[in-house]
Short mmCIF file of C-alpha atoms in Angstrom, two decimals:
data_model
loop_
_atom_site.label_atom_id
_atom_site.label_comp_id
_atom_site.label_asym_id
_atom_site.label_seq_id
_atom_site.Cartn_x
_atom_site.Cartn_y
_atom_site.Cartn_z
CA UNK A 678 -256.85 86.53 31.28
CA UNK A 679 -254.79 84.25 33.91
CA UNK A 680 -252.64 86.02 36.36
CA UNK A 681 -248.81 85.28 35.43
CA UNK A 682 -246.80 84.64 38.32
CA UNK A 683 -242.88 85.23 37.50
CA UNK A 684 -240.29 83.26 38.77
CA UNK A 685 -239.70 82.81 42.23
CA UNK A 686 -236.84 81.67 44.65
CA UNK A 687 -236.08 78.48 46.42
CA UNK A 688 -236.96 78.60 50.13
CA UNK A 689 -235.99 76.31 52.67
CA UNK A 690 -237.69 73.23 54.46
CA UNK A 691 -238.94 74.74 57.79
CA UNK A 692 -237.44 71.50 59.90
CA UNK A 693 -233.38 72.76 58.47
CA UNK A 694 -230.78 73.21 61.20
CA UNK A 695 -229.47 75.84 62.27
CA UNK A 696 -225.88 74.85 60.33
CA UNK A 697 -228.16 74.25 57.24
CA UNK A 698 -229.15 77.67 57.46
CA UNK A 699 -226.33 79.47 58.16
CA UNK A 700 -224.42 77.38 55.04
CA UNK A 701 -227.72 78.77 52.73
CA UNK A 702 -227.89 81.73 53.78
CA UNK A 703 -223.88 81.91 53.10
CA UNK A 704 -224.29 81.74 49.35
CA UNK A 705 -228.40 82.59 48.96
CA UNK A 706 -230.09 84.27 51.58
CA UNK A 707 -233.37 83.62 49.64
CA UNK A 708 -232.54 79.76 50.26
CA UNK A 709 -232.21 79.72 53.86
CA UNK A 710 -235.37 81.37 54.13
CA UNK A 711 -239.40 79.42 54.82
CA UNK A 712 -242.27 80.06 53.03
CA UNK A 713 -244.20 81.56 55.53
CA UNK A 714 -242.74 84.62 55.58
CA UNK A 715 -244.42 85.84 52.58
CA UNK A 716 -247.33 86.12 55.18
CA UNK A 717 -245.82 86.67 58.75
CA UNK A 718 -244.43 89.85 61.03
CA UNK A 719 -242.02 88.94 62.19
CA UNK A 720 -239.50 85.43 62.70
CA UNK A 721 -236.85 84.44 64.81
CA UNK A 722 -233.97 82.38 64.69
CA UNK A 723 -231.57 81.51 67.24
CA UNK A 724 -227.92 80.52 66.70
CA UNK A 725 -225.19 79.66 68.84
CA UNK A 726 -223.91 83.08 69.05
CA UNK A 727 -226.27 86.11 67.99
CA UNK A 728 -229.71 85.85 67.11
CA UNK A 729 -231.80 87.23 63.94
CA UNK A 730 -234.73 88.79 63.55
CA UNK A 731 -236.47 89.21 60.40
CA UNK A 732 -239.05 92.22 59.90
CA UNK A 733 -241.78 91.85 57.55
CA UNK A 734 -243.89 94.56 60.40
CA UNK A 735 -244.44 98.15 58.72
CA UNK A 736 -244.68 99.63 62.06
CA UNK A 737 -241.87 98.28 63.72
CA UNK A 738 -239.83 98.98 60.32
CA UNK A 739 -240.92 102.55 60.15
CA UNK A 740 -239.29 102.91 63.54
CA UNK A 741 -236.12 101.39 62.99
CA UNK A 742 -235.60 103.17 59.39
CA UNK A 743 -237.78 106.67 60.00
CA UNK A 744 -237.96 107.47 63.56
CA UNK A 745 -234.88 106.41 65.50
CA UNK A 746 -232.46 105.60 62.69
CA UNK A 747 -229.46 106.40 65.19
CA UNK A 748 -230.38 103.51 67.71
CA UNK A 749 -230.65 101.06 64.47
CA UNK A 750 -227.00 101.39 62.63
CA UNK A 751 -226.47 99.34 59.94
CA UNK A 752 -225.00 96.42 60.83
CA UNK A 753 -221.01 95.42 60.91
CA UNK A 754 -222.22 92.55 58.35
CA UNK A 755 -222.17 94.96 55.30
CA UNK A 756 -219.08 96.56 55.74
CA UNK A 757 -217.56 93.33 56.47
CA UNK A 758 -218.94 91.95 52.92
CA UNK A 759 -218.65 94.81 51.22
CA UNK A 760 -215.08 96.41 51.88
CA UNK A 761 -213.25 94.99 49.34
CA UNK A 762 -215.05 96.96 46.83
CA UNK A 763 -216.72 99.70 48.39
CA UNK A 764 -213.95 100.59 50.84
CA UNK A 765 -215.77 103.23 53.37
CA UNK A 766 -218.51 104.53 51.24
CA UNK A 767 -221.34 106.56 51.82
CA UNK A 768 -223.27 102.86 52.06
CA UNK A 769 -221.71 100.90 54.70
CA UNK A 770 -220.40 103.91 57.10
CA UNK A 771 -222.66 105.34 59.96
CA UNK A 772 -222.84 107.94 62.30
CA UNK A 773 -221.01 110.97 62.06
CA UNK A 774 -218.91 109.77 59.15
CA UNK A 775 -222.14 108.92 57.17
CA UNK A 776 -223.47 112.04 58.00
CA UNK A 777 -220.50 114.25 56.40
CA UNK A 778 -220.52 112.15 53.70
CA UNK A 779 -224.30 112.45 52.78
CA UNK A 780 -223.64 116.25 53.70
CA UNK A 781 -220.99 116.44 50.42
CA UNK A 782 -223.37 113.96 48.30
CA UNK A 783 -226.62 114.84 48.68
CA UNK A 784 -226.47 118.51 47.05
CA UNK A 785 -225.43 117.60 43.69
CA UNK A 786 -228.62 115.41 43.42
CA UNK A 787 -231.10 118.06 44.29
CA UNK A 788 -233.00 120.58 41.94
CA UNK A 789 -233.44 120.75 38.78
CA UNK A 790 -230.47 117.67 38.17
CA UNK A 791 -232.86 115.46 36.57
CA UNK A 792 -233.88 117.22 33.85
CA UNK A 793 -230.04 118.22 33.13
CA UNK A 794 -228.71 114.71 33.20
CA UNK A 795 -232.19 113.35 30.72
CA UNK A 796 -230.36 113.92 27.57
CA UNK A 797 -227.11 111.63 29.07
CA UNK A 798 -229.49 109.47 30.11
CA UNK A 799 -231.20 109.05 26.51
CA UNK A 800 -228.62 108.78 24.63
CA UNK A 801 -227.43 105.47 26.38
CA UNK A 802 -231.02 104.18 25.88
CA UNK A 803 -230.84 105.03 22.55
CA UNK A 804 -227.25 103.17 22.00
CA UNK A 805 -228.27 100.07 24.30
CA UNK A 806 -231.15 99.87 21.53
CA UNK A 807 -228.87 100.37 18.88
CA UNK A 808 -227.02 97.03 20.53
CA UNK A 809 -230.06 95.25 21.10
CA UNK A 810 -231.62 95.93 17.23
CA UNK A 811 -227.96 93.84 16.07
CA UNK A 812 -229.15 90.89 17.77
CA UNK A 813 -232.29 90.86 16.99
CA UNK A 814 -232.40 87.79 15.04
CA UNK A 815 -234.86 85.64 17.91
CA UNK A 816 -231.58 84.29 18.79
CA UNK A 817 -231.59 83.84 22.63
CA UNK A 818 -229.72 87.23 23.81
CA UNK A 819 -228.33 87.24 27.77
CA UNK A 820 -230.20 90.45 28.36
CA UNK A 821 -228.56 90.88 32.04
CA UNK A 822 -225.28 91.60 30.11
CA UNK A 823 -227.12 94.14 28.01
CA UNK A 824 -228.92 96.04 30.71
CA UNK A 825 -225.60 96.21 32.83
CA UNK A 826 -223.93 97.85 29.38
CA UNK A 827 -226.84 100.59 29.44
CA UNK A 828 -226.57 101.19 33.01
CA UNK A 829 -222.55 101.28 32.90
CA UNK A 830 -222.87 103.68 30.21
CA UNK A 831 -225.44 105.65 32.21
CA UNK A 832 -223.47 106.36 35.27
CA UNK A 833 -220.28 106.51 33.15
CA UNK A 834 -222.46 109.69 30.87
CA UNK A 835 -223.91 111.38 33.70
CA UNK A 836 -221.15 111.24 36.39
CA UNK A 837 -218.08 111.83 33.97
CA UNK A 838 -219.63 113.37 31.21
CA UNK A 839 -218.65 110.34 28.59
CA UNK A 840 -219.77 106.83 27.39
CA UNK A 841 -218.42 103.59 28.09
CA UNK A 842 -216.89 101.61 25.70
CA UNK A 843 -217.82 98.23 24.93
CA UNK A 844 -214.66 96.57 25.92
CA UNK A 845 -214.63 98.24 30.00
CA UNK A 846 -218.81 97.69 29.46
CA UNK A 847 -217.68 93.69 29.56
CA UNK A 848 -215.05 94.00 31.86
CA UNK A 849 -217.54 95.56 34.37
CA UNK A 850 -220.19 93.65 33.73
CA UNK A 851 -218.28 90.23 34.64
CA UNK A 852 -216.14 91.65 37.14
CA UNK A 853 -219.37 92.76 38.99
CA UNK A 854 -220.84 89.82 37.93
CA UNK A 855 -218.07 87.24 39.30
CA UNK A 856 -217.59 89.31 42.74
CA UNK A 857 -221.05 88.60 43.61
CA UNK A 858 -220.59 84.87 43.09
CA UNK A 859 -217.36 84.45 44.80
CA UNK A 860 -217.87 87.21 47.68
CA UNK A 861 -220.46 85.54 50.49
CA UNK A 862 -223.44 87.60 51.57
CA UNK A 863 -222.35 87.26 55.02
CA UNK A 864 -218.96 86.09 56.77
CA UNK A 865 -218.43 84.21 59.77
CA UNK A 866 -215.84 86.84 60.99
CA UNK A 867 -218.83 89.40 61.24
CA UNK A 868 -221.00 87.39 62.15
CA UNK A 869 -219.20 86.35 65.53
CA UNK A 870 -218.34 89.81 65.97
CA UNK A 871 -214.83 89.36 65.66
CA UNK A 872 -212.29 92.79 65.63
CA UNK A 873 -211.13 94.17 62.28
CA UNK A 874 -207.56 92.90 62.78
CA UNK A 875 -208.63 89.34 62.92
CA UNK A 876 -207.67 88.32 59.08
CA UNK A 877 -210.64 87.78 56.51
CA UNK A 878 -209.69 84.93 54.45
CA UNK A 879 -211.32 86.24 50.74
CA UNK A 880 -211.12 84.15 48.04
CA UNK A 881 -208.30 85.00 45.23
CA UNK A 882 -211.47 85.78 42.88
CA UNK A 883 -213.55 88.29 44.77
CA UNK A 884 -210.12 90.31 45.60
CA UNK A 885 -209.15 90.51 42.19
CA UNK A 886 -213.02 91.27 40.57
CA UNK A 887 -212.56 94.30 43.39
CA UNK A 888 -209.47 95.48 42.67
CA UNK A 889 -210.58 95.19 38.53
CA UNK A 890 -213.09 97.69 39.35
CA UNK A 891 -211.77 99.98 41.48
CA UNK A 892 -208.66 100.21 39.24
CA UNK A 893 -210.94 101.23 36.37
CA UNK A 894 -213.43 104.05 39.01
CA UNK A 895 -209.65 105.20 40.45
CA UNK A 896 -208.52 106.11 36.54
CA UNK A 897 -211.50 107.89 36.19
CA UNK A 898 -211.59 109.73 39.18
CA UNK A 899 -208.06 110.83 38.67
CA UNK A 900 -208.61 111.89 35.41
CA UNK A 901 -211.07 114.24 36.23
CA UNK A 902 -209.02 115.67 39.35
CA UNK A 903 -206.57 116.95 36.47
CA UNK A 904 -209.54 118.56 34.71
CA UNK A 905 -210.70 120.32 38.00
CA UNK A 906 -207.35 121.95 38.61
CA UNK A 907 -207.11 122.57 35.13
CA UNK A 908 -210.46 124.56 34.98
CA UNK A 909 -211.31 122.09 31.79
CA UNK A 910 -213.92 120.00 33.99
CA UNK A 911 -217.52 119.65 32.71
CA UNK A 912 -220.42 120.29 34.94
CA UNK A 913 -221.54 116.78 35.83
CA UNK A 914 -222.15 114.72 39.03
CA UNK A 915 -218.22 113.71 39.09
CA UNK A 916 -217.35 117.06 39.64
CA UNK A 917 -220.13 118.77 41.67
CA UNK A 918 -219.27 115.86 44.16
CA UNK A 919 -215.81 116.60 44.11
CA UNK A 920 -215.96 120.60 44.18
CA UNK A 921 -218.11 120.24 47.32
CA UNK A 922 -217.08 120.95 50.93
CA UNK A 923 -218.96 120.02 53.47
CA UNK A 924 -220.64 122.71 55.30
CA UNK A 925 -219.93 122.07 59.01
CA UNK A 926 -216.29 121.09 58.28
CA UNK A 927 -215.13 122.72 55.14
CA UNK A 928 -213.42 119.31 53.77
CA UNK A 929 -214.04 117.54 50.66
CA UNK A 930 -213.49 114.52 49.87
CA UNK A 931 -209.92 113.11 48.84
CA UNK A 932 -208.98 110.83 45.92
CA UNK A 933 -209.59 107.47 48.23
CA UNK A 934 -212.80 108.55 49.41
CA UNK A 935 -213.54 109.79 46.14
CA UNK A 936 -213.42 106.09 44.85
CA UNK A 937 -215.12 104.44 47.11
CA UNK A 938 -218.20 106.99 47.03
CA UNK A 939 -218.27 106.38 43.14
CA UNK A 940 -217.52 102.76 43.95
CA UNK A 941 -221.20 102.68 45.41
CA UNK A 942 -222.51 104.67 42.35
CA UNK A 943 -221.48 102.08 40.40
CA UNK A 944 -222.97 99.16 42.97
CA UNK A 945 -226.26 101.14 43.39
CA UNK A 946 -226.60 102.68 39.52
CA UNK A 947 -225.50 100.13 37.82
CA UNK A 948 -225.70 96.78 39.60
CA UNK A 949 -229.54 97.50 41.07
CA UNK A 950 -230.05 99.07 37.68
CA UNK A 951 -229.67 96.77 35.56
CA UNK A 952 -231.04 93.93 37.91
CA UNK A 953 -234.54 96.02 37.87
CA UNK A 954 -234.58 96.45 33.57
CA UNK A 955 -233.60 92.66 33.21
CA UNK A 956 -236.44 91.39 35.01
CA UNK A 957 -238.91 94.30 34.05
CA UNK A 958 -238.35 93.14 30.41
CA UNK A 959 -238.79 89.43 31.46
CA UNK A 960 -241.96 90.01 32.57
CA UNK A 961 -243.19 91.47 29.44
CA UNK A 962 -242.12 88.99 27.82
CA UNK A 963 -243.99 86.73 29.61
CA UNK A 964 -246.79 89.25 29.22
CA UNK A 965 -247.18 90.20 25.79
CA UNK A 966 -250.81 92.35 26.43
CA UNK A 967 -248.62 94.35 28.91
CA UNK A 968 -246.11 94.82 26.56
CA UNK A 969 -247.37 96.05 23.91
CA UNK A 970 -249.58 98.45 25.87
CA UNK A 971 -245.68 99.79 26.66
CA UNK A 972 -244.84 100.08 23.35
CA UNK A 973 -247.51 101.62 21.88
CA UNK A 974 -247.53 104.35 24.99
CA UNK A 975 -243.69 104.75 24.03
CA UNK A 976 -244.55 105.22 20.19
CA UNK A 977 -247.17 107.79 20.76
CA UNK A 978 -244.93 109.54 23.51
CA UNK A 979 -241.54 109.70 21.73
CA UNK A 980 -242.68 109.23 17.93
CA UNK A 981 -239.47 111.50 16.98
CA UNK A 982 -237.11 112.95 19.83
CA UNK A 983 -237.61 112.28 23.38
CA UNK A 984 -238.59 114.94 25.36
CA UNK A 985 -238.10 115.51 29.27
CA UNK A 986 -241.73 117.46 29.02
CA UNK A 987 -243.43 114.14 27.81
CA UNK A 988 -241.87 111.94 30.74
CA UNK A 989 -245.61 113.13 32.20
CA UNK A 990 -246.97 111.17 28.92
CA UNK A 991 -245.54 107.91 29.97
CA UNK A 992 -247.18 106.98 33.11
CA UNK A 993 -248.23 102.47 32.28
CA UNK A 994 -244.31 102.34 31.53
CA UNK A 995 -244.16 103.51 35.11
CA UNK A 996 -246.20 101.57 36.75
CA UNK A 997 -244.43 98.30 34.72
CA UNK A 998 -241.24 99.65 36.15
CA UNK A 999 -242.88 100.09 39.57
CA UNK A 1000 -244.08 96.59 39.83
CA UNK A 1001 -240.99 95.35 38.78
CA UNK A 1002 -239.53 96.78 41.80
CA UNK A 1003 -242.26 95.54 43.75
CA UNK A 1004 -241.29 91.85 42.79
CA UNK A 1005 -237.40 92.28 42.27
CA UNK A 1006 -236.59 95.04 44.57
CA UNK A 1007 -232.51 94.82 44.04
CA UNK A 1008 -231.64 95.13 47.40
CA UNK A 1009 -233.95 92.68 48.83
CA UNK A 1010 -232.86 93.03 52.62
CA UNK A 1011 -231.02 95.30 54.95
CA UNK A 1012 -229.33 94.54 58.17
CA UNK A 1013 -229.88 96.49 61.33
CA UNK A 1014 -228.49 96.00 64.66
CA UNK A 1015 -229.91 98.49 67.85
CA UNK A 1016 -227.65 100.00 70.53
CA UNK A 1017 -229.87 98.96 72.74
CA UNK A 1018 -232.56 96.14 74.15
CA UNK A 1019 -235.83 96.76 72.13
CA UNK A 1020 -238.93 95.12 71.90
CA UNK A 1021 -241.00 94.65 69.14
CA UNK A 1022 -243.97 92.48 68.84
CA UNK A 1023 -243.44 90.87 72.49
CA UNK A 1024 -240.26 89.96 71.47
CA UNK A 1025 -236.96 90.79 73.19
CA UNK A 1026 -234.55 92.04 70.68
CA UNK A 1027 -230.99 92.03 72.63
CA UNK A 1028 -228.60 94.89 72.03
CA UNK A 1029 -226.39 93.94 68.81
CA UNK A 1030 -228.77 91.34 67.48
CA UNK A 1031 -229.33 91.10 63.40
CA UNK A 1032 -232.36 93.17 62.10
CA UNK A 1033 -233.87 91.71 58.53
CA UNK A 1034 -235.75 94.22 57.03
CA UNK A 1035 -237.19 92.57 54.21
CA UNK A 1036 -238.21 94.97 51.02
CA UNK A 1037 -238.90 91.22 49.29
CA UNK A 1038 -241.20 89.91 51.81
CA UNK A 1039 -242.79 92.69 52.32
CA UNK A 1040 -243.49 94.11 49.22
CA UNK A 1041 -245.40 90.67 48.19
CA UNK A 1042 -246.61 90.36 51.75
CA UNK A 1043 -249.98 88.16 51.52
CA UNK A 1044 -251.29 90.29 54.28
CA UNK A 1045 -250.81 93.75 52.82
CA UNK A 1046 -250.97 93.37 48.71
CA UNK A 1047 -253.98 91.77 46.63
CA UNK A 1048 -252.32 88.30 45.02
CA UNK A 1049 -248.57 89.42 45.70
CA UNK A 1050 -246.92 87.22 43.43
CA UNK A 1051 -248.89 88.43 40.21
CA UNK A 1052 -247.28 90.89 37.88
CA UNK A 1053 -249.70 93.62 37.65
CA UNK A 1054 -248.63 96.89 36.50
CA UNK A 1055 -252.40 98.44 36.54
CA UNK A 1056 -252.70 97.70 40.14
CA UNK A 1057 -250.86 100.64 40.63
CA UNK A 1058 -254.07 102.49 39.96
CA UNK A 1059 -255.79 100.98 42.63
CA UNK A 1060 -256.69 102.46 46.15
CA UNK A 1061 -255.83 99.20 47.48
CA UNK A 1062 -252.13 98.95 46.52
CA UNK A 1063 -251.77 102.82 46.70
CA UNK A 1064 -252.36 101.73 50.75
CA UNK A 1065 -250.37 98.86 50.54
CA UNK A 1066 -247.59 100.95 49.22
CA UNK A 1067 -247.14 103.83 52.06
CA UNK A 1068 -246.92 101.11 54.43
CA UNK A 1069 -244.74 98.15 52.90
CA UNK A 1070 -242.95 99.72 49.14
CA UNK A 1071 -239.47 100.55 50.07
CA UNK A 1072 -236.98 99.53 47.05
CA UNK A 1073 -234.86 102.20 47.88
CA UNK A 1074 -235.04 101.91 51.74
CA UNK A 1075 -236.78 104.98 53.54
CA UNK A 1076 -235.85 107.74 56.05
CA UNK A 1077 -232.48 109.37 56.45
CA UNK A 1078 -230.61 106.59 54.44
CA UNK A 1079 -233.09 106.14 51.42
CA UNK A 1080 -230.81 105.86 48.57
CA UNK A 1081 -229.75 109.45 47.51
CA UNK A 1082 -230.57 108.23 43.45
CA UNK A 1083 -233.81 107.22 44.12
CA UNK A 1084 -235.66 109.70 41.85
CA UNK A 1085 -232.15 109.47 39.18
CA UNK A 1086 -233.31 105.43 39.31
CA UNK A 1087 -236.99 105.96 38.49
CA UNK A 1088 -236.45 108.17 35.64
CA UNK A 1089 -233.45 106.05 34.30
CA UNK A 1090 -235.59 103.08 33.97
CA UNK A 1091 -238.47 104.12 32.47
CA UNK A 1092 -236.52 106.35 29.28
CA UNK A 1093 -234.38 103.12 29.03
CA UNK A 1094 -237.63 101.17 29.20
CA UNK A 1095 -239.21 103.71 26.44
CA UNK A 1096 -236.45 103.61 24.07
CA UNK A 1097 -236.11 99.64 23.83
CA UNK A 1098 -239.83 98.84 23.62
CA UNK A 1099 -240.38 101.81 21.62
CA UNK A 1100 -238.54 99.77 18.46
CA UNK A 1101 -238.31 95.88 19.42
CA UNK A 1102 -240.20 92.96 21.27
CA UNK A 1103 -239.15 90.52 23.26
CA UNK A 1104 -240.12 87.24 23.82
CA UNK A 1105 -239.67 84.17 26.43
CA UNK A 1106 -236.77 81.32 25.18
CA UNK A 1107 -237.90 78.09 25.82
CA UNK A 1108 -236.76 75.89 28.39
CA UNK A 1109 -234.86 79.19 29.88
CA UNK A 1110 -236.58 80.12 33.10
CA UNK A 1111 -234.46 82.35 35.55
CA UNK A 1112 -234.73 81.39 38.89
CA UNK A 1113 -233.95 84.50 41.23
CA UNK A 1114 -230.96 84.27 43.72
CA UNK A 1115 -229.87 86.68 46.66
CA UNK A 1116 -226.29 87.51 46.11
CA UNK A 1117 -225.59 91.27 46.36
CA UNK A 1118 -228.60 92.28 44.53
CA UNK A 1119 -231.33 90.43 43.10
CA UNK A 1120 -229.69 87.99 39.97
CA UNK A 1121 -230.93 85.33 38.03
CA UNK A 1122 -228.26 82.31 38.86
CA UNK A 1123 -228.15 81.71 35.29
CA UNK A 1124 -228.79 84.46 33.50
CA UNK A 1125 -231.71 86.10 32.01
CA UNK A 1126 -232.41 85.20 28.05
CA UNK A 1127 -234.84 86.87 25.92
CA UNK A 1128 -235.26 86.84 21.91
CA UNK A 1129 -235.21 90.05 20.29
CA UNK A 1130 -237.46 91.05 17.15
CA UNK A 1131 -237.63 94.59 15.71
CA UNK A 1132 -240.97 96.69 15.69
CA UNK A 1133 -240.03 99.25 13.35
CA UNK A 1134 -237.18 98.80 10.19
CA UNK A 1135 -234.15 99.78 10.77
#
């Protein structure tokens, strides 16, 4: 059986300048990028004004994300890119600020919370199937629109305790959509350094995606302020976040903060979300032995309800979902910068510089995985990628700042992944290959099409 190798990104010629670069890496970070760093430690690249590093090292990574996270802040970069939508959430801030705020999070996603938010969780799956089943006519179907829908309505379910309709589904999906295409990865004004009041020229297009969906998280979050002082609140996410104080301090959070915490829910559940199920089900389609291996797991797990006790009985979809990750992890980078002169590798790394830490290159690092660019879900049974992964698997970063929905993420995608295969196939459209781009999270630059066909009548 030949190895399938899924689509890749565009890197750049390893002669560019360093303007060529910084105008890539602008719009596509993948595009400014060489080739070689699928198989090397660590690069450097020198500009006029800063210098980057990019970290592809476990070791050195480990230390700058697990043992001294407090001398590696994240970098001014993200906030800068970022502000217009996530205001001074839990993801850009650092320090003492992040520290209350993970304080107030990180409770209500502790315990037993998975099991209580499975049935939310099932019945979007079970209505993003319903969607899916209409179209499936082997029309080509923009399946990146659908899996945004499902992971809307997830977040919507579990944090507020109701679905989303189709019409704000839509309205997310394009207004998250469109404010990854018009906001830049990177400005210049953070990149040089420059103080907040210095003006950030945004274009009229990523403002007004911003302000579309923070309108829509500020309506909800209001909303269920009233039901908390009414006593009429249901015991979800939205409101254990809100009824919590933090313990040092006593303070929770107010409406503003309140909307930009959710504001990252939304970026990291639903954005990352639905980038990992779009490209998990192109795969299988480009894999039909895989896929139906999925299925048939699915139909013999879940023949009538789902259960939360036979999540145990689904362990291949797993391990499709966990290569999928491997390939497309949605954040592909993050950006460091130490307090202090380091070395790494017999390099000088000069206080403020720009740490890469590359999830993407490492996790198909040609040094550390068996042929990295092959989608392989069994490999995951294998003592050599079991290695590979404690050293150089990170989709949702590692150490203090790993993403608080990590475990919510794993579960979400595999009952979604259940459901869907459970009653239809998909297969490749011709002539429609995605080809991966680094905006926010990992997209396709034109979309990702599938054609749908049911398994079961309806």
């Amino acid at each position: 059986m030949t190895d399938y190798i899924p689509p890749m990104p565009d890197t750049r010629p390893e002669n560019a300048s360093w303007r060529q670069r910084l105008r890539l890496a602008h719009q596509d970070m993948f595009a400014s990028l060489p080739q070689r760093l699928y198989s090397a430690w660590m690069a450097q690249t020198r500009f006029p004004l800063f210098h980057t590093f990019l970290v592809n090292d476990p070791d050195v990574t480990k230390t700058v994300l697990e043992e001294r996270p407090d001398d590696f802040p994240k970098s001014d970069i993200i906030r800068d890119t970022l502000k217009l939508l996530l205001g001074n959430s839990v993801f850009v801030t650092n320090g003492e600020v992040w520290k209350r705020q993970r304080r107030i999070i990180d409770p209500s996603f502790e315990g037993g919370r998975l099991r209580d938010v499975f049935p939310a969780m099932v019945e979007a799956g079970q209505n993003c199937t319903a969607r899916l089943a209409e179209q499936a006519n082997g029309e080509p179907v923009e399946i990146e629109f659908e899996t945004a829908h499902a992971a809307a309505d997830v977040i919507f379910r579990t944090l507020f305790s109701r679905p989303i309709e189709d019409e704000k589904a839509r309205a997310v999906f394009y207004a998250f959509r469109n404010y990854q295409r018009s906001a830049p990865l990177m400005t210049y004004s953070a990149l040089l350094k420059m103080p907040d009041w210095v003006p950030r020229f945004r274009s009229k297009k990523s403002r007004v995606n911003a302000q579309e969906i923070r309108d829509l998280i500020t309506e909800m979050t209001e909303i269920r302020e009233a039901e908390i002082a009414a006593g009429t609140a249901p015991d979800d996410l939205a409101t254990k976040i809100m009824t919590t104080a933090d313990p040092l301090t006593g303070e929770k959070f107010d409406t503003e903060e309140m909307v930009d915490q959710v504001a990252i829910f939304f970026l990291a559940g639903h954005e990352t979300s639905a980038s990992a199920l779009s490209w998990t089900l192109y795969c299988l389609a480009a894999c039909p032995h895989f896929q139906e291996r999925a299925a048939a797991e699915a139909q013999a797990a879940w023949q009538d309800a789902p259960d939360f006790a036979n999540m145990r009985n689904l362990p291949f979809i797993r391990d499709v979902f966990r290569e999928a990750l491997r390939l497309y992890p949605p954040v592909p980078m993050m950006v460091r910068e130490p307090v202090k002169n380091e070395r790494f590798r017999k390099r000088d790394v000069g206080k403020g510089s720009l740490l890469f830490l590359s999830p993407w290159h490492m996790q198909r690092h040609e040094k550390m995985w068996e042929r990295p660019h092959v989608f392989d879900p069994d490999r995951w049974q294998e003592a050599a990628t079991k290695e590979a992964s404690r050293k150089a698997y990170l989709p949702f970063s590692s150490g203090p700042r790993v993403c608080t929905g990590a475990g919510f993420a794993m579960i979400e995608g595999v009952i979604l992944l259940a459901l869907i295969l459970r009653d239809l196939k998909f297969e490749l459209v011709e002539g429609r290959v995605p080809k991966p781009v680094h905006h926010l999270t990992v997209r396709s630059e034109d979309g990702i099409y599938l054609s749908i066909t049911r398994r079961r009548p309806a």
